[in-house]
């Protein structure tokens, strides 16, 4: 396994792999790897070719009052996990190389970026889309793999790839969960024991929503009310949003016709936790 820090070094490695007829698969991350990332890497490993893991805590996707400086990092541990997952190259560029002095160009995916998390985190998806396009240009992958826990992020990246005619396949992978259902996230490490125990209200409320849907409830407000009640029982949980949306446009749905995507963002202590699920007939 190689560790590449420079952008030119990464581009060179990708050109070399391509000249040998290899496909390139990218798993972009901000590090502090967990089982969810491991699943992305396993899928990447099985798609063959050169497996590249990028680790870059992207400053442009954090708001001024967000957790950029305290975002969890453990490069040595990440390297060990990457090695055991069969990663060929860890690409870990420095912020000054990704955003050199005078950097001025940003990607804005209008519409999709201005809903859900985009409302509570202005500029977040502009930073995500910009860094992801830059990573695509640095690694030049044939495939890139993302988790569905960040459903809105995945939708935005797919839209960017379509709108800008990017020639690569974007693969979305189901959320990996802890034993009690909490979605894996690097930010779970912020939770104290008490907060962690309260956080299970999120997957519990999702199960309740699925139950309501399977009983035939199609009015979004009734499903949202049930979810809200479960979360509000936890004294430390502060709801940012609970929404039932069209799974493609991410626009609010008041009545569910065939299917919908339920989205939640809940703050517990320092951690802002997000989750989502599809509501659809089996
Ligand atoms: O999902 C993440 O970890 C990040 O948002 C990503 C896609 C690596 C961009 O910084």
Short mmCIF file of C-alpha atoms and ligand atoms in Angstrom, two decimals:
data_model
loop_
_atom_site.label_atom_id
_atom_site.label_comp_id
_atom_site.label_asym_id
_atom_site.label_seq_id
_atom_site.Cartn_x
_atom_site.Cartn_y
_atom_site.Cartn_z
CA UNK A 1 0.00 0.00 0.00
CA UNK A 2 1.36 3.42 -1.00
CA UNK A 3 0.67 6.74 0.68
CA UNK A 4 0.55 9.60 -1.80
CA UNK A 5 0.42 13.19 -0.55
CA UNK A 6 0.94 15.28 -3.66
CA UNK A 7 -1.69 15.98 -6.28
CA UNK A 8 0.79 15.48 -9.12
CA UNK A 9 1.95 12.18 -7.55
CA UNK A 10 -1.65 10.95 -7.45
CA UNK A 11 -2.33 11.96 -11.04
CA UNK A 12 0.87 10.21 -12.12
CA UNK A 13 -0.09 7.01 -10.26
CA UNK A 14 -3.53 7.07 -11.89
CA UNK A 15 -2.08 7.61 -15.38
CA UNK A 16 0.32 4.72 -14.79
CA UNK A 17 -2.51 2.41 -13.64
CA UNK A 18 -4.62 3.37 -16.62
CA UNK A 19 -1.74 2.73 -19.03
CA UNK A 20 -1.57 -0.79 -17.54
CA UNK A 21 -5.24 -1.24 -18.39
CA UNK A 22 -6.41 -1.03 -14.76
CA UNK A 23 -9.70 0.54 -13.70
CA UNK A 24 -9.47 3.04 -10.85
CA UNK A 25 -11.92 2.95 -7.92
CA UNK A 26 -12.07 5.85 -5.45
CA UNK A 27 -13.53 5.85 -1.93
CA UNK A 28 -13.48 9.49 -0.78
CA UNK A 29 -13.47 10.01 3.01
CA UNK A 30 -12.51 12.47 5.70
CA UNK A 31 -10.74 9.68 7.61
CA UNK A 32 -11.40 8.34 11.13
CA UNK A 33 -12.57 5.20 9.38
CA UNK A 34 -15.32 2.97 10.75
CA UNK A 35 -17.18 -0.13 9.60
CA UNK A 36 -19.26 1.95 7.18
CA UNK A 37 -16.09 3.05 5.36
CA UNK A 38 -14.82 -0.52 5.55
CA UNK A 39 -17.93 -1.67 3.67
CA UNK A 40 -17.26 0.95 0.95
CA UNK A 41 -13.68 -0.29 0.67
CA UNK A 42 -14.78 -3.94 0.50
CA UNK A 43 -17.12 -3.11 -2.36
CA UNK A 44 -14.31 -1.16 -4.01
CA UNK A 45 -11.94 -4.10 -3.59
CA UNK A 46 -14.42 -6.42 -5.26
CA UNK A 47 -14.91 -4.15 -8.23
CA UNK A 48 -11.28 -4.83 -9.19
CA UNK A 49 -8.61 -2.41 -10.36
CA UNK A 50 -6.61 0.13 -8.38
CA UNK A 51 -8.34 0.92 -5.08
CA UNK A 52 -7.72 4.48 -3.92
CA UNK A 53 -8.86 5.74 -0.50
CA UNK A 54 -8.74 9.51 -0.15
CA UNK A 55 -8.46 10.99 3.33
CA UNK A 56 -8.96 14.72 3.46
CA UNK A 57 -10.80 16.75 6.09
CA UNK A 58 -12.20 19.31 3.70
CA UNK A 59 -12.25 22.79 5.27
CA UNK A 60 -14.67 24.29 2.73
CA UNK A 61 -17.56 22.05 3.81
CA UNK A 62 -17.44 23.20 7.45
CA UNK A 63 -19.26 26.36 8.53
CA UNK A 64 -17.43 28.94 10.70
CA UNK A 65 -19.08 27.60 13.88
CA UNK A 66 -18.70 23.91 12.96
CA UNK A 67 -16.28 21.23 14.11
CA UNK A 68 -13.39 21.51 11.60
CA UNK A 69 -10.68 21.85 14.26
CA UNK A 70 -12.10 19.13 16.51
CA UNK A 71 -13.09 16.71 13.71
CA UNK A 72 -11.68 13.31 14.81
CA UNK A 73 -8.45 12.23 13.10
CA UNK A 74 -6.24 9.15 13.46
CA UNK A 75 -4.10 8.66 10.39
CA UNK A 76 -2.15 5.66 11.72
CA UNK A 77 -5.29 3.76 12.60
CA UNK A 78 -6.80 4.67 9.21
CA UNK A 79 -3.67 3.29 7.49
CA UNK A 80 -3.99 -0.02 9.35
CA UNK A 81 -7.69 -0.35 8.43
CA UNK A 82 -6.97 0.61 4.81
CA UNK A 83 -4.18 -1.95 4.58
CA UNK A 84 -6.37 -4.74 5.90
CA UNK A 85 -9.11 -3.72 3.43
CA UNK A 86 -6.71 -4.13 0.51
CA UNK A 87 -6.34 -0.43 -0.39
CA UNK A 88 -3.61 0.17 -2.99
CA UNK A 89 -3.14 3.90 -2.48
CA UNK A 90 -4.08 6.24 0.34
CA UNK A 91 -4.29 9.71 -1.14
CA UNK A 92 -3.96 12.24 1.68
CA UNK A 93 -3.35 15.70 0.26
CA UNK A 94 -2.56 18.77 2.37
CA UNK A 95 -5.14 21.60 2.57
CA UNK A 96 -2.62 24.05 1.00
CA UNK A 97 -2.32 21.79 -2.07
CA UNK A 98 -6.06 21.32 -2.47
CA UNK A 99 -6.81 25.01 -1.89
CA UNK A 100 -3.67 26.95 -2.81
CA UNK A 101 -3.53 30.70 -2.25
CA UNK A 102 -5.82 32.43 -4.72
CA UNK A 103 -8.20 29.48 -5.13
CA UNK A 104 -11.43 30.93 -6.50
CA UNK A 105 -13.59 28.29 -8.20
CA UNK A 106 -16.56 26.56 -6.55
CA UNK A 107 -19.23 24.13 -7.68
CA UNK A 108 -22.81 24.97 -6.81
CA UNK A 109 -25.47 22.31 -7.38
CA UNK A 110 -28.53 24.56 -7.09
CA UNK A 111 -31.89 23.15 -5.97
CA UNK A 112 -30.79 19.96 -4.24
CA UNK A 113 -28.23 21.85 -2.13
CA UNK A 114 -30.80 24.27 -0.75
CA UNK A 115 -32.94 21.73 1.07
CA UNK A 116 -32.59 19.60 4.25
CA UNK A 117 -29.00 19.91 5.59
CA UNK A 118 -28.34 22.73 3.11
CA UNK A 119 -30.69 24.96 5.11
CA UNK A 120 -28.97 24.38 8.45
CA UNK A 121 -25.46 24.24 6.98
CA UNK A 122 -25.23 27.04 4.40
CA UNK A 123 -22.33 26.51 1.99
CA UNK A 124 -21.78 22.91 3.12
CA UNK A 125 -22.74 21.25 -0.16
CA UNK A 126 -20.85 23.86 -2.19
CA UNK A 127 -17.74 22.73 -0.32
CA UNK A 128 -18.61 19.05 -0.77
CA UNK A 129 -19.30 19.33 -4.52
CA UNK A 130 -16.13 21.37 -5.04
CA UNK A 131 -13.83 18.98 -3.21
CA UNK A 132 -15.44 15.90 -4.75
CA UNK A 133 -14.97 17.26 -8.27
CA UNK A 134 -11.37 18.15 -7.39
CA UNK A 135 -10.78 14.64 -6.01
CA UNK A 136 -12.25 13.20 -9.22
CA UNK A 137 -9.79 15.31 -11.24
CA UNK A 138 -6.88 14.31 -9.00
CA UNK A 139 -7.62 10.57 -8.93
CA UNK A 140 -9.41 10.25 -12.30
CA UNK A 141 -11.49 7.27 -11.11
CA UNK A 142 -13.73 5.03 -13.25
CA UNK A 143 -15.91 4.45 -10.18
CA UNK A 144 -16.44 6.37 -6.95
CA UNK A 145 -18.20 4.89 -3.91
CA UNK A 146 -20.26 6.82 -1.33
CA UNK A 147 -22.48 5.82 1.61
CA UNK A 148 -26.24 6.35 1.54
CA UNK A 149 -26.22 7.68 5.10
CA UNK A 150 -25.29 10.98 3.45
CA UNK A 151 -28.21 10.59 1.04
CA UNK A 152 -28.43 14.26 0.09
CA UNK A 153 -24.67 14.39 -0.54
CA UNK A 154 -24.94 11.35 -2.82
CA UNK A 155 -27.88 12.91 -4.72
CA UNK A 156 -25.90 16.12 -5.20
CA UNK A 157 -22.81 14.27 -6.43
CA UNK A 158 -24.92 12.25 -8.88
CA UNK A 159 -26.54 15.46 -10.15
CA UNK A 160 -23.16 17.18 -10.52
CA UNK A 161 -21.81 14.17 -12.45
CA UNK A 162 -24.84 14.26 -14.76
CA UNK A 163 -24.89 18.03 -15.27
CA UNK A 164 -21.14 18.23 -15.92
CA UNK A 165 -20.95 15.06 -18.09
CA UNK A 166 -18.46 13.40 -15.77
CA UNK A 167 -17.44 10.08 -17.18
CA UNK A 168 -17.47 7.85 -14.12
CA UNK A 169 -19.86 5.58 -12.26
CA UNK A 170 -21.15 6.75 -8.88
CA UNK A 171 -22.01 3.86 -6.56
CA UNK A 172 -24.21 4.32 -3.46
CA UNK A 173 -23.89 1.81 -0.61
CA UNK A 174 -26.44 1.04 2.12
CA UNK A 175 -25.83 2.46 5.58
CA UNK A 176 -23.93 0.25 8.04
CA UNK A 177 -25.42 0.33 11.53
CA UNK A 178 -24.32 -0.42 15.11
CA UNK A 179 -26.03 -3.31 16.92
CA UNK A 180 -28.78 -0.98 18.22
CA UNK A 181 -29.34 0.49 14.76
CA UNK A 182 -27.43 3.78 15.07
CA UNK A 183 -25.89 4.64 11.71
CA UNK A 184 -22.08 4.47 11.76
CA UNK A 185 -20.50 7.91 11.64
CA UNK A 186 -17.15 9.39 12.61
CA UNK A 187 -19.12 11.96 14.62
CA UNK A 188 -20.56 9.22 16.89
CA UNK A 189 -17.21 9.47 18.68
CA UNK A 190 -18.37 12.83 20.11
CA UNK A 191 -21.15 11.12 22.11
CA UNK A 192 -20.78 10.57 25.86
CA UNK A 193 -22.15 7.29 27.26
CA UNK A 194 -25.43 8.96 28.15
CA UNK A 195 -25.72 10.71 24.77
CA UNK A 196 -24.86 7.48 22.93
CA UNK A 197 -27.64 5.70 24.76
CA UNK A 198 -30.13 8.44 23.84
CA UNK A 199 -28.98 8.36 20.19
CA UNK A 200 -30.72 5.04 19.63
CA UNK A 201 -33.96 7.01 19.51
CA UNK A 202 -33.00 7.86 15.90
CA UNK A 203 -33.09 4.30 14.50
CA UNK A 204 -36.06 3.51 16.77
CA UNK A 205 -38.01 6.41 15.31
CA UNK A 206 -37.12 5.23 11.78
CA UNK A 207 -38.49 1.78 12.59
CA UNK A 208 -41.67 3.41 13.89
CA UNK A 209 -42.03 5.40 10.65
CA UNK A 210 -41.64 2.21 8.61
CA UNK A 211 -44.29 0.54 10.78
CA UNK A 212 -46.74 3.42 10.23
CA UNK A 213 -46.08 3.31 6.48
CA UNK A 214 -46.66 -0.43 6.36
CA UNK A 215 -49.96 0.05 8.25
CA UNK A 216 -51.04 2.22 5.31
CA UNK A 217 -50.37 5.73 6.68
CA UNK A 218 -49.57 7.98 3.72
CA UNK A 219 -49.91 11.43 5.27
CA UNK A 220 -46.38 12.70 5.91
CA UNK A 221 -47.41 14.88 8.88
CA UNK A 222 -48.70 11.80 10.76
CA UNK A 223 -45.45 9.91 10.19
CA UNK A 224 -43.37 12.95 11.18
CA UNK A 225 -45.43 13.37 14.37
CA UNK A 226 -44.68 9.75 15.42
CA UNK A 227 -40.97 10.20 14.76
CA UNK A 228 -40.91 13.50 16.63
CA UNK A 229 -42.60 11.99 19.70
CA UNK A 230 -39.95 9.28 20.01
CA UNK A 231 -37.04 11.71 19.65
CA UNK A 232 -38.57 14.27 22.01
CA UNK A 233 -38.65 11.68 24.81
CA UNK A 234 -34.86 12.02 25.02
CA UNK A 235 -33.89 15.06 27.09
CA UNK A 236 -30.58 15.66 25.28
CA UNK A 237 -31.88 15.31 21.72
CA UNK A 238 -32.60 18.50 19.78
CA UNK A 239 -34.38 18.05 16.45
CA UNK A 240 -33.00 20.01 13.50
CA UNK A 241 -35.45 18.55 10.99
CA UNK A 242 -37.66 15.56 10.29
CA UNK A 243 -38.90 15.49 6.72
CA UNK A 244 -40.63 13.21 4.26
CA UNK A 245 -39.41 14.02 0.76
CA UNK A 246 -39.46 12.87 -2.81
CA UNK A 247 -36.48 10.50 -3.07
CA UNK A 248 -35.11 12.18 -6.20
CA UNK A 249 -35.96 15.89 -6.01
CA UNK A 250 -35.77 15.93 -2.16
CA UNK A 251 -38.81 18.21 -2.14
CA UNK A 252 -41.29 17.89 0.74
CA UNK A 253 -44.17 15.49 0.16
CA UNK A 254 -47.40 16.00 2.07
CA UNK A 255 -48.92 12.75 0.80
CA UNK A 256 -46.87 9.69 -0.13
CA UNK A 257 -47.99 8.17 -3.43
CA UNK A 258 -45.66 5.21 -4.05
CA UNK A 259 -42.58 5.89 -2.01
CA UNK A 260 -40.73 8.61 -0.13
CA UNK A 261 -37.49 9.18 1.70
CA UNK A 262 -37.63 10.03 5.40
CA UNK A 263 -34.81 12.32 6.60
CA UNK A 264 -33.76 13.25 10.13
CA UNK A 265 -31.11 15.52 11.60
CA UNK A 266 -30.82 15.53 15.37
CA UNK A 267 -28.29 17.20 17.60
CA UNK A 268 -27.22 15.28 20.69
CA UNK A 269 -24.54 17.08 22.67
CA UNK A 270 -21.81 18.14 20.26
CA UNK A 271 -22.81 15.60 17.60
CA UNK A 272 -25.18 16.46 14.76
CA UNK A 273 -26.47 13.07 13.61
CA UNK A 274 -28.28 12.43 10.34
CA UNK A 275 -30.13 9.39 9.08
CA UNK A 276 -32.67 8.48 6.43
CA UNK A 277 -34.71 5.60 5.12
CA UNK A 278 -36.87 4.69 2.17
CA UNK A 279 -40.58 4.32 2.81
CA UNK A 280 -41.87 2.03 0.08
CA UNK A 281 -44.18 -0.96 -0.24
CA UNK A 282 -42.15 -4.21 -0.06
O1 LIG B 1 -18.73 12.04 3.15
C1 LIG B 1 -17.61 12.53 3.39
O2 LIG B 1 -16.80 11.98 4.14
C2 LIG B 1 -17.22 13.85 2.75
O3 LIG B 1 -18.30 14.73 2.67
C3 LIG B 1 -16.55 13.69 1.36
C4 LIG B 1 -17.49 13.06 0.35
C5 LIG B 1 -15.31 12.83 1.51
C6 LIG B 1 -16.13 15.06 0.84
O4 LIG B 1 -15.25 15.71 1.69
#
